[in-house]
CSV table of C-alpha atoms in Angstrom, one decimal:
chain,number,residue,atom,x,y,z
A,908,MET,CA,39.2,-23.8,36.3
A,909,LEU,CA,38.2,-20.1,37.6
A,910,PHE,CA,40.9,-19.6,39.9
A,911,LYS,CA,44.6,-19.4,38.9
A,912,ASN,CA,46.2,-19.8,42.0
A,913,HIS,CA,43.6,-22.5,43.4
A,914,GLY,CA,45.5,-24.6,45.2
A,915,GLN,CA,48.0,-21.7,47.1
A,916,ILE,CA,44.5,-19.7,48.1
A,917,ILE,CA,43.7,-23.4,50.0
A,918,GLU,CA,46.9,-23.8,51.2
A,919,SER,CA,47.6,-20.5,52.4
A,920,GLY,CA,44.9,-21.5,55.5
A,921,GLN,CA,46.2,-22.9,58.8
A,922,THR,CA,44.2,-25.7,59.5
A,923,SER,CA,42.6,-28.6,58.1
A,924,GLU,CA,39.6,-26.9,59.0
A,925,LEU,CA,40.5,-23.6,57.0
A,926,LYS,CA,41.8,-25.3,53.9
A,927,LYS,CA,38.0,-26.9,53.5
A,928,ALA,CA,36.4,-23.6,53.9
A,929,ARG,CA,38.5,-21.5,51.6
A,930,LYS,CA,38.4,-24.7,48.9
A,931,ASP,CA,34.6,-23.7,49.7
A,932,VAL,CA,34.5,-20.5,49.0
A,933,LEU,CA,36.4,-21.2,45.7
A,934,ASP,CA,33.4,-23.6,44.8
A,935,ILE,CA,30.4,-21.5,45.7
A,936,PHE,CA,32.7,-18.4,43.7
A,937,THR,CA,32.6,-20.7,41.1
A,938,ALA,CA,29.4,-21.3,40.8
A,939,ALA,CA,28.0,-18.2,41.1
A,940,ILE,CA,30.0,-17.0,38.3
A,941,SER,CA,29.2,-19.6,36.5
A,942,ALA,CA,25.6,-19.0,36.4
A,943,VAL,CA,25.6,-15.6,35.1
A,944,ASP,CA,27.7,-17.1,32.1
A,945,PRO,CA,27.3,-14.7,29.4
A,946,TYR,CA,26.4,-17.0,26.7
A,947,LYS,CA,24.2,-19.1,28.4
A,948,VAL,CA,22.0,-16.5,29.6
A,949,VAL,CA,21.4,-14.9,26.2
A,950,LYS,CA,21.2,-18.7,24.7
A,951,SER,CA,17.8,-19.7,27.0
A,952,ARG,CA,16.6,-16.9,25.4
A,953,PHE,CA,15.9,-18.1,21.8
A,954,ASP,CA,13.9,-20.8,21.1
A,955,GLY,CA,14.3,-21.0,17.3
A,956,LYS,CA,13.5,-17.6,15.4
A,957,LYS,CA,11.9,-16.7,18.5
A,958,ILE,CA,13.5,-13.7,21.3
A,959,ILE,CA,11.3,-15.2,25.1
A,960,THR,CA,11.6,-12.5,27.4
A,961,ASP,CA,9.4,-12.2,30.6
A,962,LYS,CA,7.4,-9.2,28.6
A,963,GLU,CA,7.3,-10.5,25.3
A,964,GLU,CA,8.1,-12.8,22.0
A,965,ILE,CA,10.0,-11.2,19.5
A,966,ASP,CA,9.0,-12.7,16.4
A,967,LEU,CA,12.5,-12.3,14.3
A,968,SER,CA,11.0,-14.1,10.8
A,969,VAL,CA,8.5,-10.8,10.2
A,970,PHE,CA,11.9,-8.5,10.2
A,971,LYS,CA,13.8,-8.1,6.7
A,972,ASN,CA,17.6,-7.9,8.1
A,973,VAL,CA,19.1,-8.9,12.3
A,974,PHE,CA,21.5,-6.3,13.3
A,975,LEU,CA,23.6,-6.1,16.6
A,976,VAL,CA,26.1,-4.1,18.6
A,977,GLY,CA,26.8,-5.0,21.9
A,978,PHE,CA,29.5,-3.2,24.7
A,979,GLY,CA,30.2,-4.5,27.7
A,980,LYS,CA,33.0,-6.8,29.7
A,981,ALA,CA,29.8,-9.3,28.0
A,982,SER,CA,29.6,-8.6,24.2
A,983,VAL,CA,31.5,-11.0,23.3
A,984,GLY,CA,29.8,-13.8,25.0
A,985,MET,CA,25.7,-12.6,24.3
A,986,ALA,CA,27.3,-12.5,20.8
A,987,ASP,CA,28.4,-16.2,20.8
A,988,ALA,CA,24.7,-16.5,21.5
A,989,VAL,CA,22.7,-14.4,19.6
A,990,CYS,CA,24.6,-15.8,16.7
A,991,ASP,CA,25.0,-19.6,17.5
A,992,SER,CA,21.3,-19.2,16.7
A,993,ILE,CA,19.9,-17.4,14.8
A,994,ASP,CA,21.0,-15.6,11.5
A,995,VAL,CA,22.9,-12.0,12.0
A,996,LYS,CA,23.1,-10.0,8.9
A,997,LYS,CA,26.0,-8.3,10.3
A,998,GLY,CA,26.8,-6.7,13.9
A,999,VAL,CA,29.6,-4.3,15.5
A,1000,ILE,CA,31.2,-4.8,19.7
A,1001,ILE,CA,33.5,-3.6,21.9
A,1002,ASN,CA,34.4,-5.0,24.9
A,1003,ASN,CA,37.9,-4.5,26.8
A,1004,ASP,CA,39.7,-8.1,26.6
A,1005,LYS,CA,41.6,-8.6,23.5
A,1006,ASN,CA,41.3,-12.1,24.3
A,1007,ARG,CA,38.2,-12.3,23.5
A,1008,ILE,CA,37.0,-12.0,20.6
A,1009,ALA,CA,33.6,-12.7,18.8
A,1010,ASP,CA,33.6,-15.8,16.8
A,1011,THR,CA,32.0,-15.6,13.6
A,1012,ASP,CA,33.1,-13.4,10.8
A,1013,LYS,CA,29.6,-11.5,10.6
A,1014,ILE,CA,30.6,-9.8,13.9
A,1015,ASP,CA,33.7,-7.2,14.2
A,1016,THR,CA,35.2,-7.0,17.4
A,1017,PHE,CA,37.0,-3.9,18.8
A,1018,VAL,CA,38.6,-3.6,22.1
A,1019,GLY,CA,38.4,-0.3,24.1
A,1020,GLY,CA,39.5,1.2,27.3
A,1021,HIS,CA,37.9,0.6,30.8
A,1022,PRO,CA,37.9,2.3,32.8
A,1023,THR,CA,38.7,5.2,31.4
A,1024,PRO,CA,37.9,4.9,27.9
A,1025,ASP,CA,40.2,5.8,24.8
A,1026,LYS,CA,40.8,6.3,21.1
A,1027,ASN,CA,39.7,2.5,20.2
A,1028,SER,CA,36.6,3.2,22.3
A,1029,MET,CA,35.9,6.0,20.0
A,1030,ILE,CA,36.7,4.0,17.3
A,1031,GLY,CA,34.6,1.2,18.5
A,1032,THR,CA,31.8,3.6,19.1
A,1033,GLU,CA,32.0,4.4,15.3
A,1034,LYS,CA,31.6,1.6,14.0
A,1035,VAL,CA,28.7,1.1,15.9
A,1036,LEU,CA,27.0,4.0,15.1
A,1037,GLU,CA,27.2,2.4,11.2
A,1038,ILE,CA,25.1,-0.4,12.5
A,1039,VAL,CA,23.0,1.4,14.0
A,1040,ASP,CA,22.5,4.2,11.2
A,1041,GLY,CA,22.6,1.8,8.4
A,1042,CYS,CA,19.3,0.0,9.8
A,1043,LYS,CA,16.0,0.4,7.9
A,1044,LYS,CA,12.6,0.1,9.3
A,1045,ASP,CA,11.3,-3.1,8.6
A,1046,ASP,CA,15.1,-4.4,10.5
A,1047,ILE,CA,15.6,-5.1,13.7
A,1048,LEU,CA,18.6,-4.0,15.9
A,1049,ILE,CA,20.1,-6.4,18.9
A,1050,VAL,CA,21.6,-4.3,20.9
A,1051,LEU,CA,24.2,-6.6,23.8
A,1052,ILE,CA,24.7,-4.0,26.9
A,1053,SER,CA,27.0,-5.1,29.5
A,1054,GLY,CA,29.3,-3.6,32.6
A,1055,GLY,CA,31.6,-1.3,31.6
A,1056,GLY,CA,29.3,-0.2,28.0
A,1057,SER,CA,29.5,3.4,29.8
A,1058,SER,CA,33.7,3.7,29.2
A,1059,LEU,CA,32.9,1.5,25.8
A,1060,LEU,CA,31.1,3.1,23.9
A,1061,CYS,CA,32.1,6.2,24.5
A,1062,LYS,CA,31.2,9.5,21.5
A,1063,PRO,CA,32.1,13.0,23.9
A,1064,LYS,CA,30.7,15.7,23.4
A,1065,VAL,CA,33.9,17.0,24.3
A,1066,ASN,CA,37.4,16.4,23.3
A,1067,LEU,CA,38.3,12.8,24.9
A,1068,ARG,CA,41.4,13.6,27.0
A,1069,ASP,CA,38.9,16.1,29.0
A,1070,PHE,CA,36.1,13.2,28.8
A,1071,GLN,CA,39.0,10.6,30.7
A,1072,ILE,CA,39.7,13.2,33.2
A,1073,THR,CA,36.5,14.2,33.8
A,1074,ASN,CA,35.8,10.8,33.9
A,1075,ASP,CA,38.8,9.7,36.3
A,1076,LEU,CA,38.2,13.0,38.6
A,1077,LEU,CA,33.8,10.6,39.2
A,1078,LEU,CA,35.4,7.2,39.7
A,1079,LYS,CA,38.0,8.5,42.6
A,1080,SER,CA,35.5,10.8,44.4
A,1081,GLY,CA,33.7,8.1,45.3
A,1082,ALA,CA,30.6,8.8,43.7
A,1083,ASN,CA,28.4,5.9,43.0
A,1084,ILE,CA,27.8,4.6,39.9
A,1085,LYS,CA,24.3,5.9,39.0
A,1086,GLU,CA,25.9,9.6,39.5
A,1087,VAL,CA,28.7,8.9,37.3
A,1088,ASN,CA,26.9,7.8,35.1
A,1089,THR,CA,24.0,10.9,35.6
A,1090,VAL,CA,27.4,12.9,34.0
A,1091,ARG,CA,28.8,10.7,31.5
A,1092,LYS,CA,25.5,10.5,30.1
A,1093,HIS,CA,24.9,14.6,29.9
A,1094,ILE,CA,28.7,14.6,28.1
A,1095,SER,CA,28.1,11.8,25.4
A,1096,PHE,CA,26.3,11.3,21.8
A,1097,VAL,CA,24.9,7.8,22.6
A,1098,LYS,CA,24.7,7.6,26.2
A,1099,GLY,CA,21.2,8.2,28.3
A,1100,GLY,CA,18.9,6.6,25.0
A,1101,GLN,CA,20.5,8.5,22.7
A,1102,LEU,CA,21.5,5.5,21.0
A,1103,VAL,CA,18.6,4.8,20.0
A,1104,LYS,CA,17.3,8.3,18.8
A,1105,ARG,CA,19.8,7.4,15.8
A,1106,CYS,CA,17.5,3.8,14.9
A,1107,LYS,CA,14.7,3.7,12.4
A,1108,CYS,CA,13.8,-0.1,13.6
A,1109,ARG,CA,12.5,-1.9,15.9
A,1110,VAL,CA,15.0,-2.5,19.1
A,1111,VAL,CA,15.8,-5.4,21.7
A,1112,SER,CA,18.4,-4.9,24.4
A,1113,LEU,CA,19.5,-8.0,26.6
A,1114,ILE,CA,21.2,-6.6,29.2
A,1115,ILE,CA,23.1,-7.5,32.2
A,1116,SER,CA,23.3,-5.2,35.0
A,1117,ASP,CA,26.3,-4.1,37.0
A,1118,ILE,CA,24.2,-1.7,39.2
A,1119,VAL,CA,22.0,-2.3,42.3
A,1120,GLY,CA,18.3,-2.1,41.6
A,1121,ASP,CA,19.1,-3.0,38.2
A,1122,PRO,CA,18.0,0.5,36.5
A,1123,ILE,CA,17.7,0.4,33.4
A,1124,GLU,CA,18.5,3.5,32.6
A,1125,PHE,CA,22.5,4.0,34.3
A,1126,ILE,CA,23.4,0.4,33.2
A,1127,ALA,CA,26.2,1.4,30.8
A,1128,SER,CA,24.7,4.7,31.2
A,1129,GLY,CA,21.3,3.5,29.5
A,1130,PRO,CA,22.0,4.4,25.6
A,1131,THR,CA,18.4,2.3,24.6
A,1132,CYS,CA,16.5,4.0,27.6
A,1133,PRO,CA,14.8,7.2,28.8
A,1134,ASP,CA,17.2,9.3,30.7
A,1135,SER,CA,15.1,10.5,33.5
A,1136,THR,CA,18.2,13.2,35.0
A,1137,THR,CA,19.3,16.2,33.7
A,1138,TYR,CA,22.3,19.1,32.9
A,1139,LEU,CA,21.4,20.5,36.6
A,1140,ASP,CA,21.7,16.7,38.5
A,1141,ALA,CA,25.2,16.1,36.4
A,1142,HIS,CA,26.2,20.5,37.2
A,1143,ASN,CA,25.3,18.9,41.1
A,1144,VAL,CA,26.9,15.8,41.4
A,1145,LEU,CA,30.6,17.8,40.1
A,1146,LYS,CA,29.2,20.0,42.6
A,1147,LYS,CA,28.7,17.8,45.0
A,1148,TYR,CA,32.2,16.1,45.2
A,1149,THR,CA,33.7,19.9,44.6
A,1150,LEU,CA,35.0,18.5,41.3
A,1151,LEU,CA,33.5,21.9,39.6
A,1152,GLU,CA,37.3,23.3,39.8
A,1153,LYS,CA,38.8,20.3,38.8
A,1154,THR,CA,36.7,19.9,36.1
A,1155,PRO,CA,37.9,21.0,32.4
A,1156,SER,CA,36.1,24.3,31.0
A,1157,SER,CA,34.7,22.5,28.6
A,1158,VAL,CA,32.8,19.9,30.5
A,1159,ILE,CA,31.4,22.5,32.7
A,1160,LYS,CA,30.4,25.1,30.0
A,1161,LEU,CA,28.7,22.1,28.2
A,1162,LEU,CA,26.4,21.5,31.2
A,1163,ASP,CA,26.4,25.4,31.3
A,1164,ASP,CA,24.8,25.4,27.9
A,1165,GLY,CA,22.6,22.5,28.6
A,1166,MET,CA,21.1,24.0,31.6
A,1167,ARG,CA,20.3,27.3,30.0
A,1168,GLY,CA,18.6,24.8,27.4
A,1169,VAL,CA,21.1,25.9,24.8
A,1170,ILE,CA,21.4,22.3,23.8
A,1171,SER,CA,18.8,19.8,23.8
A,1172,GLU,CA,18.9,17.5,26.7
A,1173,THR,CA,18.9,13.6,26.7
A,1174,PRO,CA,15.3,12.4,25.2
A,1175,LYS,CA,13.4,11.2,28.5
A,1176,LYS,CA,10.6,8.9,28.8
A,1177,ASP,CA,7.6,11.0,26.6
A,1178,ASP,CA,9.3,10.7,23.8
A,1179,THR,CA,7.8,8.2,21.2
A,1180,VAL,CA,11.3,6.2,19.6
A,1181,PHE,CA,10.9,4.2,22.9
A,1182,LYS,CA,7.9,2.8,21.9
A,1183,LYS,CA,9.6,0.6,19.4
A,1184,VAL,CA,12.6,-0.3,22.3
A,1185,LEU,CA,12.4,-3.2,24.4
A,1186,ASN,CA,14.8,-3.0,27.4
A,1187,PHE,CA,15.4,-7.2,29.4
A,1188,ILE,CA,18.1,-7.5,31.6
A,1189,VAL,CA,18.4,-10.9,31.2
A,1190,ALA,CA,20.7,-11.9,33.9
A,1191,ASN,CA,22.1,-9.9,37.8
A,1192,ASN,CA,23.7,-10.1,41.0
A,1193,GLN,CA,20.3,-11.8,42.1
A,1194,VAL,CA,21.0,-14.4,39.4
A,1195,ALA,CA,24.8,-15.2,41.1
A,1196,CYS,CA,23.7,-14.8,44.2
A,1197,LYS,CA,20.7,-17.5,44.5
A,1198,ALA,CA,23.6,-19.8,42.5
A,1199,ALA,CA,26.2,-19.3,45.5
A,1200,LEU,CA,23.2,-19.9,48.0
A,1201,GLU,CA,22.3,-23.0,46.2
A,1202,LYS,CA,26.7,-24.4,46.3
A,1203,ALA,CA,26.7,-23.8,50.0
A,1204,GLU,CA,23.7,-25.8,50.5
A,1205,GLU,CA,25.0,-28.3,48.5
A,1206,ILE,CA,28.1,-29.1,49.9
A,1207,GLY,CA,26.6,-29.1,53.9
A,1208,TYR,CA,26.2,-25.1,55.0
A,1209,LYS,CA,23.2,-23.7,56.4
A,1210,ASN,CA,22.5,-20.9,53.6
A,1211,MET,CA,21.6,-16.9,54.8
A,1212,LEU,CA,21.6,-13.9,51.9
A,1213,LEU,CA,22.0,-11.2,53.6
A,1214,THR,CA,21.5,-8.7,50.9
A,1215,ASN,CA,21.5,-7.6,47.1
A,1216,SER,CA,21.9,-4.6,47.6
A,1217,LEU,CA,25.2,-3.4,49.7
A,1218,THR,CA,26.8,-0.5,49.0
A,1219,GLY,CA,29.2,2.5,51.0
A,1220,GLU,CA,32.6,3.1,51.8
A,1221,ALA,CA,34.6,-0.5,51.1
A,1222,LYS,CA,36.4,-0.3,54.2
A,1223,HIS,CA,33.3,0.3,56.8
A,1224,VAL,CA,31.2,-2.4,54.9
A,1225,GLY,CA,33.7,-5.5,55.3
A,1226,LYS,CA,33.2,-4.4,59.1
A,1227,PHE,CA,29.4,-4.1,58.9
A,1228,LEU,CA,29.5,-7.9,57.4
A,1229,VAL,CA,32.3,-9.4,59.5
A,1230,ASP,CA,30.4,-8.2,62.5
A,1231,LYS,CA,26.8,-9.6,61.7
A,1232,ALA,CA,28.6,-13.6,61.0
A,1233,LEU,CA,30.2,-12.5,64.9
A,1234,ASN,CA,27.5,-12.1,66.2
A,1235,TYR,CA,24.9,-14.5,64.6
A,1236,HIS,CA,23.9,-17.7,66.6
A,1237,ASP,CA,22.9,-20.4,66.5
A,1238,GLU,CA,23.5,-23.8,68.9
A,1239,LYS,CA,21.9,-26.0,66.1
A,1240,VAL,CA,24.1,-24.7,63.2
A,1241,LYS,CA,27.6,-25.5,63.0
A,1242,ASP,CA,28.6,-24.6,59.7
A,1243,ILE,CA,26.9,-21.7,57.7
A,1244,VAL,CA,27.6,-19.4,55.0
A,1245,PHE,CA,26.3,-15.7,54.3
A,1246,VAL,CA,26.1,-14.3,51.2
A,1247,SER,CA,26.0,-11.0,49.6
A,1248,GLY,CA,26.0,-9.2,46.5
A,1249,GLY,CA,26.1,-5.6,45.3
A,1250,GLU,CA,29.2,-2.5,44.9
A,1251,THR,CA,31.3,-0.5,47.1
A,1252,THR,CA,33.2,2.3,46.6
A,1253,VAL,CA,36.2,3.6,47.6
A,1254,THR,CA,37.0,7.5,48.4
A,1255,ILE,CA,40.7,7.5,47.2
A,1256,LYS,CA,43.0,9.1,49.5
A,1257,GLY,CA,46.3,7.0,48.6
A,1258,ASN,CA,48.2,6.3,45.4
A,1259,GLY,CA,48.4,2.6,46.2
A,1260,ARG,CA,47.4,-0.7,44.3
A,1261,GLY,CA,43.7,-2.4,44.9
A,1262,GLY,CA,39.9,-2.2,44.8
A,1263,ARG,CA,36.9,-2.4,45.8
A,1264,ASN,CA,36.9,-5.7,47.4
A,1265,GLN,CA,40.4,-6.4,48.3
A,1266,GLU,CA,39.8,-2.7,50.3
A,1267,MET,CA,36.2,-3.9,51.9
A,1268,VAL,CA,38.8,-7.6,53.4
A,1269,LEU,CA,41.3,-5.3,54.1
A,1270,GLY,CA,38.9,-2.7,56.1
A,1271,ALA,CA,37.8,-5.9,58.5
A,1272,ILE,CA,41.1,-7.9,59.1
A,1273,LYS,CA,41.5,-6.9,63.5
A,1274,LEU,CA,37.6,-7.6,63.9
A,1275,LEU,CA,38.5,-11.5,62.3
A,1276,ALA,CA,41.4,-12.0,64.2
A,1277,GLY,CA,41.4,-15.6,65.9
A,1278,SER,CA,37.7,-15.7,64.8
A,1279,ASN,CA,36.5,-18.7,62.9
A,1280,ILE,CA,35.8,-16.9,59.9
A,1281,VAL,CA,36.8,-17.0,56.4
A,1282,PHE,CA,35.6,-13.3,54.5
A,1283,ALA,CA,36.5,-12.9,50.8
A,1284,CYS,CA,35.1,-10.4,47.9
A,1285,ILE,CA,35.0,-11.2,44.0
A,1286,SER,CA,34.4,-8.7,41.1
A,1287,THR,CA,32.9,-11.2,39.2
A,1288,ASP,CA,34.6,-9.9,36.6
A,1289,GLY,CA,37.5,-10.7,38.0
A,1290,ILE,CA,39.6,-7.5,37.8
A,1291,ASP,CA,39.3,-5.8,41.4
A,1292,GLY,CA,40.4,-1.7,41.1
A,1293,LYS,CA,43.4,-0.9,38.7
A,1294,SER,CA,44.7,-4.5,39.5
A,1295,ASP,CA,44.9,-8.3,38.7
A,1296,ALA,CA,43.3,-9.7,41.5
A,1297,ALA,CA,39.4,-10.3,41.1
A,1298,GLY,CA,39.3,-9.7,45.1
A,1299,ALA,CA,41.3,-11.5,48.2
A,1300,ILE,CA,40.2,-13.3,51.4
A,1301,ALA,CA,40.8,-13.5,54.6
A,1302,ASP,CA,40.5,-15.7,58.0
A,1303,GLY,CA,41.1,-15.5,62.0
A,1304,TYR,CA,45.1,-16.0,61.5
A,1305,THR,CA,45.7,-13.3,58.9
A,1306,MET,CA,46.2,-10.6,61.3
A,1307,ASP,CA,48.9,-12.7,62.5
A,1308,LYS,CA,50.4,-13.8,59.6
A,1309,ALA,CA,50.2,-9.8,58.9
A,1310,ASN,CA,52.2,-9.3,61.9
A,1311,LYS,CA,54.5,-11.9,61.3
A,1312,LYS,CA,56.1,-9.9,58.3
A,1313,TYR,CA,55.6,-6.5,59.8
A,1314,LEU,CA,52.4,-5.4,57.4
A,1315,ASP,CA,50.4,-3.0,59.2
A,1316,PRO,CA,46.3,-2.6,57.9
A,1317,LYS,CA,46.0,0.7,58.9
A,1318,LYS,CA,49.2,2.2,56.9
A,1319,PHE,CA,47.9,-0.5,53.5
A,1320,LEU,CA,44.4,1.6,54.2
A,1321,GLU,CA,45.3,4.5,54.7
A,1322,ASN,CA,47.7,4.3,51.4
A,1323,ASN,CA,44.4,2.1,49.4
A,1324,ASN,CA,47.1,-0.4,49.0
A,1325,SER,CA,45.1,-3.6,49.7
A,1326,TYR,CA,46.4,-5.3,46.7
A,1327,GLU,CA,50.0,-5.7,48.0
A,1328,PHE,CA,48.9,-6.3,51.4
A,1329,PHE,CA,46.7,-9.2,50.7
A,1330,LYS,CA,50.0,-10.5,47.6
A,1331,ASP,CA,52.5,-10.4,51.0
A,1332,LEU,CA,49.9,-12.8,52.4
A,1333,ASP,CA,49.0,-15.0,49.0
A,1334,ASP,CA,46.2,-14.4,49.7
A,1335,LEU,CA,44.6,-12.3,46.1
A,1336,LEU,CA,41.9,-14.3,44.5
A,1337,ILE,CA,42.9,-14.5,40.4
A,1338,THR,CA,40.8,-15.1,37.6
A,1339,GLY,CA,41.4,-13.2,35.4
A,1340,SER,CA,38.7,-11.6,33.3
A,1341,THR,CA,35.8,-13.7,33.5
A,1342,GLY,CA,33.6,-12.3,30.5
A,1343,THR,CA,30.9,-11.3,33.1
A,1344,ASN,CA,30.0,-8.9,35.4
A,1345,VAL,CA,27.3,-8.6,37.7
A,1346,MET,CA,28.9,-6.3,40.0
A,1347,ASP,CA,30.6,-8.4,43.4
A,1348,ILE,CA,29.9,-10.8,45.5
A,1349,GLN,CA,31.2,-11.2,48.9
A,1350,LEU,CA,31.1,-14.7,51.3
A,1351,LEU,CA,31.6,-15.3,54.7
A,1352,VAL,CA,32.0,-19.1,56.1
A,1353,LYS,CA,31.3,-19.3,59.9
A,1354,TYR,CA,32.4,-22.6,60.3
A,1355,TYR,CA,32.5,-25.1,63.8
A,1356,LYS,CA,36.2,-24.9,65.2
A,1357,LYS,CA,37.4,-27.7,66.7
């Protein structure tokens, strides 16, 4: 069972209709996350000794050795799928969960820090580079990339502490993931196409996307992809979010040197190294949302996809989604599920606990009051912000429950403390690490109220 507090979430509903709607939400989320299981999506791309993609088929039998490296929250499942499909000479992966280890002695698993890289991230990265540097021209390197890779694959051009400070400033600033990764690329030796610059052989990257629109150059900061951004772009991100004076001087000097041409830019699309590289998306948010829609239909709901590219400030986006559901009227439809996906941001001003999914639901609590709507948001990796929850769920009775416990949603929002708010109401969604990551999914169930 995906949800560790499955029964508690259902029983928190105040009526029989609500209990059913809450159960349906959990079933739909479960189907969505199962559809992007890293083992299944990678295994499906192997046919004998061939990798099958929509772009081309790669015959692995023509290469002397197959080597493997991977980094990201889904790297263990992805690596197990490869090793169960073909003979891998040697491999190294870096993930963020000490309880997930590759199921073969041919793959060494390292556990790094996320969302802030640590020394273990750097140790794992050095081992990845040993594999990459050791590949010969007649070998092939399979690179497994998934969300979290920007933190887990870490070889900074500045000292680790300065990199960590810069990383944390960006994550708290409200910058979107493309902006964050633009800076990360330019203070790294391995991101922004720099990883494959070191490789002599053919490279195939299988990627699970965790960014809206699946821009390969920004997923895990694009270590196997040409980089369209520059040192100037990175500098401008820090300037936009008024971080220049807060950012360590070593980072500012590095970016200045890059803008002046003292140090070389990240490799661009005209670099011949990329002729030997195939990058391919094996799973994304669309796959998860499609499975959610299908499950909703299976259990009797009309379904509607709102968007796969949801962005914006979480607490405002939550209101937008609930407003959409409230204002949908069709006399022929009694029960409907609205599905959306994407990744919002949170501008942190308080010192509470939570994440963008919990904050999205909290922002809409008052709007939900008295309605026949269940609203739930979940991070598909099972980790929402710096908390042990994947997300949160609320309905038309949540505001009443909060009032009885003297919980003021406005104060919790101001302190970015959505976790404590929903913990007190038994409305956190707890899954633990799911081993995959395709951003977030939002569900709104509008049910018939007798």
